[in-house]
XYZ file of C-alpha atoms in Angstrom:
674
model
C -48.854 6.678 -20.167
C -48.348 10.106 -18.634
C -49.061 8.723 -15.156
C -46.689 5.845 -15.763
C -43.937 8.224 -16.864
C -44.400 10.355 -13.749
C -44.271 7.267 -11.553
C -41.175 5.976 -13.307
C -39.547 9.385 -12.980
C -40.368 9.531 -9.276
C -38.934 6.073 -8.663
C -35.793 6.955 -10.577
C -35.434 10.161 -8.566
C -35.847 8.280 -5.285
C -33.333 5.647 -6.377
C -30.870 8.317 -7.455
C -31.238 10.147 -4.153
C -30.768 6.934 -2.213
C -27.614 6.075 -4.119
C -26.220 9.586 -3.715
C -26.828 9.478 0.026
C -24.910 6.214 0.315
C -21.560 8.024 0.010
C -21.358 8.972 3.664
C -19.593 12.249 4.340
C -19.200 13.263 0.685
C -21.417 16.294 0.181
C -22.232 17.609 -3.285
C -21.635 21.128 -1.936
C -17.893 20.547 -1.486
C -15.555 21.851 -4.216
C -14.332 19.363 -6.812
C -10.660 18.491 -7.137
C -9.115 20.918 -9.646
C -7.711 19.830 -13.003
C -3.958 19.638 -13.342
C -0.800 17.543 -12.988
C 1.251 20.020 -10.950
C -0.686 21.252 -7.917
C 0.992 23.643 -5.540
C 0.299 21.104 -2.817
C -1.973 18.076 -2.925
C -5.543 18.360 -1.572
C -5.103 22.111 -1.302
C -7.499 23.793 -3.790
C -7.566 27.290 -2.216
C -5.210 29.855 -3.821
C -3.402 30.397 -0.517
C -4.722 28.260 2.348
C -4.280 24.563 3.096
C -5.805 22.577 5.940
C -4.784 19.021 6.804
C -6.526 16.649 7.220
C -8.214 17.907 4.039
C -11.836 18.356 3.080
C -14.297 15.446 3.610
C -11.939 13.506 5.884
C -13.631 10.915 8.089
C -12.747 9.821 11.618
C -13.652 7.168 14.130
C -14.853 8.862 17.341
C -11.841 9.578 19.516
C -9.200 8.673 16.929
C -6.114 10.879 17.144
C -5.002 13.249 14.400
C -2.760 16.276 13.945
C -4.151 19.462 12.397
C -1.942 21.668 10.223
C -2.887 24.968 8.591
C -0.616 26.500 5.939
C -0.762 29.898 4.199
C 1.161 30.239 0.925
C 2.497 33.566 -0.380
C 3.768 33.558 -3.973
C 3.695 35.233 -7.388
C 2.756 33.184 -10.435
C 5.667 34.830 -12.254
C 8.735 33.006 -10.970
C 10.974 35.938 -11.945
C 9.327 38.103 -9.261
C 10.361 37.428 -5.645
C 7.708 35.821 -3.486
C 5.840 38.104 -1.070
C 6.634 37.815 2.614
C 4.921 35.031 4.498
C 1.544 35.732 6.095
C 1.961 37.274 9.546
C -1.290 36.164 11.146
C -4.355 34.050 10.567
C -7.162 32.699 12.697
C -8.343 29.098 12.840
C -11.803 28.188 14.128
C -14.035 25.137 14.359
C -17.710 24.400 14.737
C -19.907 21.362 14.930
C -22.717 21.276 12.378
C -24.064 24.803 11.934
C -23.301 25.748 15.520
C -21.148 28.420 17.084
C -17.620 28.996 15.841
C -14.880 28.455 18.444
C -11.214 29.339 18.399
C -9.416 26.055 17.742
C -7.403 26.296 20.974
C -10.496 27.015 23.025
C -12.413 24.144 21.452
C -9.729 21.556 22.145
C -8.606 23.232 25.395
C -5.002 23.400 24.209
C -2.087 25.578 25.313
C -4.306 27.754 27.512
C -5.270 30.718 25.319
C -2.006 30.904 23.445
C -1.783 29.826 19.809
C 1.046 27.476 18.799
C 3.924 29.419 17.321
C 3.847 30.240 13.617
C 6.376 28.189 11.682
C 7.838 29.557 8.457
C 9.665 27.959 5.562
C 9.866 28.143 1.782
C 9.455 25.624 -1.010
C 9.663 25.630 -4.798
C 6.476 24.925 -6.721
C 7.093 23.036 -9.977
C 4.035 24.206 -11.863
C 4.340 22.750 -15.394
C 5.838 20.121 -17.678
C 8.200 22.792 -19.015
C 9.518 23.419 -15.510
C 9.651 19.755 -14.511
C 11.847 18.885 -17.501
C 13.611 22.228 -17.964
C 17.083 20.670 -18.008
C 16.320 18.240 -20.831
C 14.126 20.721 -22.739
C 16.904 23.330 -22.550
C 14.577 26.095 -21.399
C 14.934 28.664 -18.630
C 11.775 27.820 -16.689
C 12.189 27.960 -12.932
C 9.933 26.820 -10.095
C 7.747 29.373 -8.338
C 9.103 30.203 -4.866
C 6.469 29.965 -2.121
C 6.801 31.415 1.390
C 4.826 29.506 3.995
C 3.388 30.422 7.376
C 1.925 27.518 9.333
C 0.576 26.337 12.661
C 0.198 22.745 13.799
C -1.953 21.325 16.589
C -0.879 17.863 17.693
C -2.748 14.822 18.980
C -6.302 16.095 18.693
C -9.470 14.019 18.770
C -13.163 14.545 18.051
C -15.245 12.323 20.274
C -18.832 13.153 19.297
C -20.227 11.862 16.014
C -21.379 14.417 13.456
C -20.150 16.975 10.938
C -17.451 19.498 11.819
C -16.076 22.466 9.906
C -12.589 23.928 10.341
C -11.937 27.397 8.890
C -8.875 29.558 8.484
C -9.416 33.325 8.091
C -6.382 34.969 6.493
C -7.773 38.307 5.278
C -10.812 40.537 5.734
C -12.675 38.603 3.061
C -10.346 35.655 2.578
C -11.051 32.320 4.221
C -11.033 28.627 3.460
C -12.768 25.780 5.260
C -12.878 21.995 5.268
C -15.531 19.653 6.594
C -14.967 16.501 8.599
C -17.260 13.612 9.423
C -16.943 11.740 12.704
C -18.827 8.556 11.969
C -21.478 7.008 14.160
C -19.850 4.038 15.928
C -21.272 0.667 14.901
C -21.270 -2.638 16.731
C -20.535 -5.743 14.648
C -23.206 -8.420 14.327
C -20.495 -10.826 15.478
C -17.152 -9.484 16.634
C -14.104 -10.794 14.808
C -11.763 -11.959 17.533
C -8.975 -12.218 14.955
C -8.329 -10.386 11.683
C -5.825 -11.539 9.068
C -5.263 -9.003 6.296
C -3.456 -10.556 3.345
C -2.114 -8.000 0.866
C -1.031 -9.213 -2.560
C 0.950 -6.168 -3.577
C 0.275 -4.920 -7.106
C -2.115 -7.725 -8.035
C -5.091 -7.228 -10.328
C -7.834 -9.578 -11.507
C -5.773 -10.445 -14.583
C -3.061 -11.842 -12.328
C -5.578 -13.980 -10.455
C -6.867 -15.325 -13.778
C -3.322 -16.171 -14.865
C -2.440 -17.851 -11.549
C -5.591 -19.965 -11.762
C -4.670 -21.091 -15.289
C -1.244 -22.205 -14.033
C -2.157 -23.747 -10.693
C -5.500 -25.454 -11.232
C -6.424 -28.499 -13.295
C -9.145 -28.068 -15.926
C -11.023 -30.551 -18.106
C -13.014 -29.484 -21.175
C -12.312 -25.916 -20.097
C -13.873 -26.427 -16.650
C -11.742 -25.942 -13.556
C -11.644 -28.812 -11.087
C -11.192 -26.241 -8.305
C -10.569 -22.527 -7.957
C -7.864 -20.739 -6.035
C -8.397 -21.071 -2.291
C -9.497 -17.490 -1.690
C -11.986 -17.643 -4.558
C -14.183 -19.754 -2.278
C -14.401 -16.981 0.335
C -17.823 -15.761 1.474
C -17.717 -12.323 -0.146
C -16.098 -10.401 -2.998
C -15.946 -6.641 -3.500
C -14.025 -3.974 -5.386
C -11.730 -1.331 -3.885
C -11.129 2.074 -5.522
C -7.415 2.837 -5.146
C -6.691 6.438 -6.191
C -4.853 8.718 -3.764
C -5.893 12.046 -2.226
C -4.307 14.035 -5.052
C -3.522 11.676 -7.955
C -4.922 8.805 -10.006
C -2.089 6.397 -9.185
C -0.988 5.334 -5.741
C 2.280 3.869 -4.697
C 2.377 1.182 -2.022
C 2.929 3.750 0.741
C -0.215 5.838 0.495
C -2.305 2.882 -0.683
C -1.382 0.708 2.312
C -1.711 3.771 4.560
C -5.308 4.202 3.412
C -5.993 0.687 4.711
C -4.068 1.369 7.924
C -5.518 4.816 8.737
C -8.818 5.438 6.940
C -7.274 8.446 5.178
C -6.109 8.883 1.596
C -2.563 10.250 1.393
C -0.068 11.411 -1.202
C 2.573 9.283 -2.911
C 5.361 8.214 -0.515
C 3.446 9.076 2.673
C 3.038 6.705 5.611
C 0.478 7.570 8.272
C 0.529 11.304 7.514
C -0.870 13.949 5.216
C 1.885 15.603 3.180
C 2.582 19.203 4.126
C 5.005 21.453 2.212
C 7.863 21.479 4.724
C 11.184 19.769 4.132
C 11.037 17.802 7.370
C 9.698 14.269 6.657
C 8.604 13.835 10.279
C 6.584 16.994 11.020
C 3.671 16.233 8.679
C 0.226 15.913 10.294
C -0.255 12.352 11.504
C -3.384 10.190 11.607
C -3.799 7.187 13.866
C -2.997 3.708 12.562
C -5.367 0.809 13.131
C -2.537 -0.951 14.967
C -2.138 2.072 17.265
C -5.898 2.112 17.803
C -5.755 -1.580 18.769
C -2.977 -0.835 21.270
C -5.175 1.847 22.894
C -8.596 0.189 22.825
C -7.788 -3.525 22.917
C -4.288 -3.508 24.428
C -4.185 -7.256 25.044
C -4.777 -8.120 21.382
C -1.609 -9.370 19.665
C -0.304 -7.730 16.471
C 1.785 -9.319 13.728
C 3.501 -7.909 10.623
C 4.780 -10.318 7.938
C 6.239 -9.442 4.538
C 8.434 -10.962 1.852
C 9.891 -7.477 1.267
C 12.344 -5.634 3.465
C 10.235 -4.841 6.496
C 10.767 -1.087 6.231
C 9.135 -1.174 2.804
C 5.941 0.760 2.234
C 3.286 -1.856 2.995
C 4.611 -3.239 6.296
C 5.767 0.224 7.384
C 2.249 1.599 6.851
C 1.154 -0.375 9.930
C 3.921 0.889 12.248
C 5.234 4.244 11.032
C 4.610 7.933 10.332
C 6.718 9.763 7.746
C 6.353 11.906 4.634
C 9.052 9.912 2.868
C 8.937 6.132 2.717
C 12.679 6.220 1.998
C 13.538 7.171 5.622
C 14.275 3.519 6.303
C 16.503 3.896 9.358
C 13.903 5.979 11.179
C 11.132 3.588 10.135
C 13.101 0.768 11.773
C 13.296 2.745 15.008
C 9.576 3.542 14.883
C 8.655 -0.162 14.774
C 9.637 -0.395 18.433
C 9.685 3.207 19.682
C 6.975 4.973 17.673
C 7.088 8.785 17.374
C 7.049 11.590 19.929
C 3.936 13.445 21.141
C 1.698 10.689 19.887
C 0.215 7.371 20.960
C 2.249 4.441 22.234
C 4.323 2.598 19.643
C 2.871 -0.413 17.860
C 5.811 -2.643 18.904
C 4.265 -5.665 17.160
C 4.299 -9.012 18.906
C 5.644 -10.568 15.706
C 7.631 -8.883 12.920
C 9.037 -11.082 10.117
C 10.670 -9.748 6.924
C 13.954 -8.673 5.336
C 15.806 -5.371 5.719
C 18.646 -6.413 8.041
C 20.934 -3.560 6.988
C 18.760 -1.074 8.911
C 18.970 -3.050 12.154
C 22.711 -2.604 12.648
C 25.786 -1.181 10.984
C 26.261 2.024 9.057
C 22.727 2.173 7.613
C 21.039 1.858 11.015
C 19.868 5.013 12.794
C 22.904 6.385 14.650
C 24.565 3.014 13.885
C 22.463 1.474 16.657
C 22.378 -2.301 16.954
C 18.613 -2.773 16.911
C 18.936 -6.529 17.195
C 20.249 -5.919 20.702
C 17.602 -3.265 21.345
C 14.814 -5.665 20.388
C 16.325 -8.418 22.517
C 16.412 -6.032 25.487
C 12.722 -5.279 24.802
C 11.900 -8.969 25.216
C 12.017 -10.225 21.633
C 13.412 -13.525 20.462
C 15.470 -12.741 17.339
C 15.878 -15.274 14.517
C 17.739 -15.009 11.217
C 17.192 -18.321 9.412
C 14.248 -20.420 8.314
C 15.319 -23.369 10.458
C 15.477 -21.181 13.571
C 12.055 -19.705 12.835
C 10.483 -23.140 12.423
C 12.259 -24.458 15.530
C 10.999 -21.644 17.763
C 9.418 -23.263 20.831
C 8.819 -20.215 23.018
C 5.495 -19.040 21.584
C 4.865 -16.734 24.538
C 7.797 -14.469 23.679
C 7.664 -11.637 21.146
C 9.340 -12.600 17.882
C 11.551 -10.630 15.493
C 12.691 -12.412 12.345
C 15.029 -10.654 9.911
C 16.260 -13.063 7.252
C 18.487 -11.103 4.883
C 19.433 -7.648 3.696
C 16.894 -6.123 1.321
C 13.871 -8.046 0.072
C 13.604 -11.754 0.685
C 14.441 -13.716 -2.433
C 11.424 -14.716 -4.488
C 9.909 -18.207 -4.613
C 11.937 -19.155 -7.708
C 15.246 -18.344 -6.005
C 14.183 -19.960 -2.711
C 12.938 -23.183 -4.319
C 14.066 -23.710 -7.934
C 17.228 -21.707 -8.548
C 18.880 -21.457 -5.128
C 22.303 -21.170 -6.801
C 21.240 -17.713 -7.981
C 21.526 -16.561 -4.356
C 25.161 -17.639 -4.066
C 27.311 -14.527 -3.858
C 24.550 -12.168 -2.693
C 26.449 -11.301 0.518
C 23.060 -10.572 2.073
C 23.411 -12.464 5.373
C 21.310 -10.746 8.045
C 24.228 -10.550 10.499
C 25.942 -8.231 7.971
C 28.978 -10.523 7.948
C 29.231 -10.382 4.174
C 28.256 -14.035 3.921
C 25.443 -15.173 1.668
C 21.783 -15.463 2.608
C 20.987 -18.554 0.559
C 17.456 -18.885 -0.722
C 17.132 -22.213 1.077
C 17.862 -20.471 4.407
C 15.073 -17.938 3.932
C 11.500 -18.718 4.982
C 8.630 -18.423 2.539
C 5.394 -16.547 3.124
C 3.663 -19.665 4.460
C 6.521 -20.405 6.882
C 6.393 -16.873 8.259
C 2.600 -16.614 8.402
C 2.104 -19.915 10.248
C 5.004 -19.187 12.615
C 3.493 -15.788 13.355
C 0.090 -17.343 14.038
C 1.574 -19.659 16.658
C 2.980 -16.719 18.613
C -0.031 -14.463 18.080
C -2.446 -17.106 19.361
C -0.361 -17.633 22.471
C 0.177 -13.939 23.194
C -3.306 -12.730 22.252
C -5.164 -15.557 23.930
C -8.886 -14.863 24.292
C -8.304 -11.267 23.106
C -7.225 -12.465 19.667
C -4.882 -10.928 17.166
C -4.500 -8.714 14.101
C -2.005 -9.715 11.414
C -0.993 -8.162 8.116
C 0.763 -10.639 5.815
C 2.099 -9.341 2.492
C 3.093 -11.099 -0.709
C 5.307 -8.185 -1.678
C 7.089 -9.466 -4.748
C 4.076 -9.932 -6.984
C 4.406 -6.187 -7.412
C 8.183 -6.162 -7.601
C 8.271 -8.770 -10.372
C 5.485 -7.086 -12.332
C 7.481 -3.850 -12.306
C 10.205 -5.650 -14.272
C 7.871 -7.794 -16.429
C 9.158 -11.018 -14.840
C 5.765 -12.642 -15.179
C 6.654 -16.256 -14.242
C 8.163 -15.067 -10.957
C 5.153 -12.839 -10.301
C 2.780 -15.765 -10.913
C 4.788 -17.921 -8.498
C 4.568 -15.250 -5.789
C 0.786 -15.112 -6.147
C 0.482 -18.900 -6.138
C 2.638 -18.961 -2.988
C 0.140 -16.580 -1.389
C -2.738 -18.878 -2.345
C -0.923 -21.841 -0.785
C -0.290 -19.685 2.305
C -4.000 -18.898 2.604
C -4.842 -22.601 2.253
C -2.359 -23.473 5.002
C -3.642 -20.621 7.162
C -7.219 -21.885 6.948
C -6.062 -25.379 7.887
C -4.144 -23.943 10.869
C -7.140 -21.885 12.016
C -9.429 -24.918 11.889
C -6.930 -27.132 13.672
C -6.477 -24.534 16.418
C -10.155 -23.707 16.887
C -9.865 -20.140 15.563
C -11.512 -20.383 12.130
C -15.063 -19.376 13.116
C -13.758 -16.309 15.002
C -11.376 -15.071 12.292
C -12.060 -12.508 9.587
C -9.748 -13.232 6.654
C -9.313 -10.519 4.039
C -7.359 -10.685 0.800
C -6.860 -7.582 -1.284
C -4.206 -5.679 -3.203
C -3.012 -2.201 -2.303
C -3.014 -1.206 -5.969
C -2.937 -2.843 -9.382
C -0.663 -3.177 -12.379
C -2.072 -2.977 -15.880
C -1.473 -6.706 -16.424
C -3.466 -9.061 -18.615
C -3.289 -12.174 -20.771
C -4.362 -11.982 -24.415
C -3.585 -15.510 -25.549
C -0.998 -18.230 -25.338
C 2.524 -18.239 -26.758
C 4.713 -21.007 -28.128
C 7.936 -20.311 -26.219
C 10.031 -22.677 -28.302
C 8.821 -21.253 -31.607
C 9.527 -17.653 -30.654
C 12.914 -18.692 -29.276
C 13.957 -20.295 -32.587
C 12.615 -17.634 -35.003
C 14.003 -14.126 -35.366
C 11.758 -12.539 -37.976
C 9.319 -10.147 -36.308
C 6.277 -11.605 -38.093
C 7.352 -15.141 -37.208
C 7.720 -14.138 -33.568
C 4.303 -12.496 -33.540
C 2.829 -15.639 -35.092
C 3.977 -17.606 -32.037
C 1.108 -15.911 -30.182
C -2.197 -17.748 -30.344
C -5.398 -15.746 -29.967
C -9.060 -16.755 -29.891
C -9.279 -20.311 -31.292
C -5.495 -20.737 -31.259
C -5.091 -19.569 -27.644
C -4.725 -23.141 -26.477
C -4.042 -24.193 -22.907
C -0.527 -23.734 -21.516
C 1.500 -26.712 -20.321
C 1.437 -26.107 -16.566
C 0.455 -29.132 -14.477
C 0.563 -29.787 -10.736
C 0.903 -33.548 -10.583
C 2.600 -33.561 -7.167
C -0.287 -31.539 -5.678
C 1.912 -28.955 -3.911
C -0.095 -26.094 -5.404
C 2.642 -25.048 -7.870
C 3.241 -26.058 -11.508
C 5.783 -28.882 -11.782
C 7.443 -27.372 -14.876
C 7.900 -23.619 -15.239
C 9.263 -23.889 -18.798
C 6.493 -25.537 -20.836
C 6.308 -25.282 -24.606
C 3.090 -23.260 -24.391
C 2.886 -20.401 -21.903
C 0.759 -17.267 -21.512
C 1.046 -14.286 -23.847
C 0.928 -11.620 -21.185
C 2.105 -8.140 -20.385
C 1.322 -4.803 -18.818
C -0.081 -1.739 -20.510
C 2.905 0.490 -19.772
C 6.639 0.437 -19.343
C 10.010 1.579 -20.639
C 11.283 0.093 -23.863
C 12.207 -3.590 -23.642
C 12.311 -6.800 -25.622
C 9.709 -9.521 -25.103
C 9.915 -13.224 -25.836
C 8.189 -14.655 -22.722
C 11.186 -16.729 -21.702
C 11.692 -17.767 -18.066
C 15.116 -16.640 -16.875
C 16.934 -19.298 -14.865
C 20.160 -17.532 -13.894
C 18.606 -14.482 -12.175
C 15.379 -12.470 -11.964
C 14.651 -10.474 -15.086
C 16.410 -7.158 -15.803
C 14.612 -5.809 -18.900
C 15.997 -2.262 -19.105
C 19.265 -0.393 -18.894
C 20.197 3.274 -18.653
C 21.235 5.107 -21.799
C 23.556 7.285 -19.733
C 21.304 10.325 -20.039
C 18.647 9.502 -17.469
C 16.446 7.530 -19.827
C 15.889 3.766 -19.849
C 16.043 1.563 -22.933
C 15.729 -2.135 -23.736
C 18.458 -4.299 -22.234
C 20.192 -6.349 -24.944
C 21.322 -8.839 -22.267
C 17.798 -9.618 -21.077
C 17.368 -13.365 -21.532
C 13.573 -13.169 -21.177
C 13.595 -10.860 -24.194
C 15.860 -13.178 -26.205
C 18.954 -11.067 -25.520
C 17.876 -8.220 -27.755
C 16.316 -10.387 -30.464
C 12.752 -10.489 -29.104
C 9.742 -8.400 -30.016
C 10.289 -4.690 -29.443
C 8.103 -3.014 -26.803
C 8.062 0.783 -27.105
C 8.452 3.150 -24.163
C 5.210 4.884 -23.172
C 6.381 6.458 -19.902
C 7.989 9.822 -19.098
C 11.716 10.448 -18.958
C 13.561 8.645 -16.176
C 11.118 5.807 -15.485
C 13.135 2.593 -15.268
C 10.247 0.164 -14.637
C 6.599 -0.324 -15.365
C 4.254 1.726 -13.187
C 1.016 0.979 -11.355
C -2.461 1.356 -12.815
C -5.501 3.120 -11.370
C -7.637 0.011 -11.725
C -9.919 -1.015 -8.891
C -8.699 -4.090 -7.024
C -10.521 -7.136 -5.665
C -11.237 -7.722 -1.989
C -12.130 -11.253 -0.883
C -13.357 -11.767 2.683
C -14.417 -14.656 4.855
C -15.649 -15.035 8.412
C -17.250 -12.678 10.962
C -17.642 -9.187 9.512
C -17.007 -10.293 5.933
C -20.405 -8.964 4.817
C -18.974 -5.461 5.332
C -16.595 -5.967 2.411
C -19.116 -6.550 -0.377
C -19.842 -4.209 -3.285
C -17.613 -1.305 -4.366
C -15.969 1.070 -1.896
C -12.818 3.147 -1.479
C -9.471 2.163 0.003
C -9.866 4.403 3.076
C -13.107 2.611 3.936
C -11.275 -0.689 4.501
C -9.957 0.776 7.774
C -13.456 1.598 9.018
C -14.775 -1.827 8.060
C -11.939 -3.613 9.863
C -12.442 -1.373 12.902
C -16.156 -2.183 12.942
C -15.492 -5.916 12.604
C -13.089 -5.790 15.582
C -15.446 -3.547 17.623
C -12.920 -0.681 17.747
C -15.346 2.102 16.812
C -16.312 3.456 20.234
C -14.012 5.703 22.312
């Protein structure tokens, strides 16, 4: 028995060591992220020094990045003035345990002269009491911080291995970070094409709900699954950001696009403490890497959101603030200074017309004309997109101001788009839902151009079902389900197109979400019963659980992939695990998308008594479980699914982190080597 125990212990130790070693680049010797909700600056655990990219960052050999070092001078007592900014500090680098080199000498930059020290100040909100001082009626003030910083631009580490960057800012005061430059890998079979579908905000619960609505079942057994559920491989993606549990769509999509975790609102950068949203240290996008290493490969960006929104912008832009929409529009074509060439995608299809011309455009530039001068065909309506015959020409499609209307308003309730004054020419006319393309229209139209322009070099396309997320934020579950079902139909049509055009065997198809919502289904609900009963207990009794959670009345008899009737007697009892106060009665609104909350006039959000989905104030009461000022439901930290099919899909099995998606796509496309 003793021998057996020793053997078992040894095997367990070996297994544990093997598993620990599998997390490449994450050493147990590195300091843990500190506890707290109000860091001085994200990913900056030292009392005074910050280095970006931060500790345990990983790079493809030869990928570009900016390096920023900051020194923070402050007093923890906000009533005492902050000390003067640091006057001098030294930054060095070494590979492995080798010799330390001055950073300029190592990268052969600026001769022997350091870049100039930049200085600025910022206010550190260090507590709940300070964050909400105005509503708590206290006198707490932020801590002023004086910053001294240097930035080195457009660096690259070509040799694989471990590197350490150190800043010395006192006789015995220093801080260092470690980087891993990965060993380049060749794919078993190169993916000529990659299509990355992103179902924004979708979790497994949403997939389960969409399946229940869109697929026939007999005796509880599904006749077929959703299209992507038949893909070769399934994995899980960990979604947290560099400095918080929850991501927004900016830093989550940026992790996919760059291989680096960022902070909320960041696109293609690490967040420094300066006020300037465009001086933060950049990291190279996968689309920029494609332009450098496989310049003849075509690139496409498709989204049902406004195209400057976080997810599409993550593949073309660099900014600390996702709200800099005019500049993001300019970066689509022109990129940013002192960096790589712009992405200038071969195809770009979305909404967001107001940032292409008129008063909201950068310097009031008419970007429609600018894109035309750059060789793009510009289209504004679905019929013009579908009629496009010149597949060899770059294509820009901008179909309305703001987000494209959702599937309901494009297909069922087009009259709801009358009066929106959202025409993409900014004439003040309407952009009717029937004039706007759907995700399938845009994706297939993009594929036609990408195949022609990429030829034997192939293409990379990101196609986003953006409004799954947007409808979940406002608890408009039927519209969210329709957006996800539209994505499934789009994937089905995409596979058919790939097979018809001889591209299927050479195409890696990926479906994932950038983050999740805390959505789930806990039974079925009798919509008519809850609509005709006002007593709280009666309304709760309309929900069937366990044995009474009978099947909902969604059927697809016309075989278009969508339920024929979106207002059955029995629907799904569903919701998210967070949100502001609202009423719930699971009704499908027919006159407009749902608007469940309203401001109380004091910065807080309460249930909207005119919300038809909540029975106009007579539905079940949902209590607010979010902080002051949150007007919608928020994301969850849940892992998300990743389905993959085709060459390289084996890379996307098991559980891994969001930043690793970039490296796996790069390996599949054979982009790893300098």
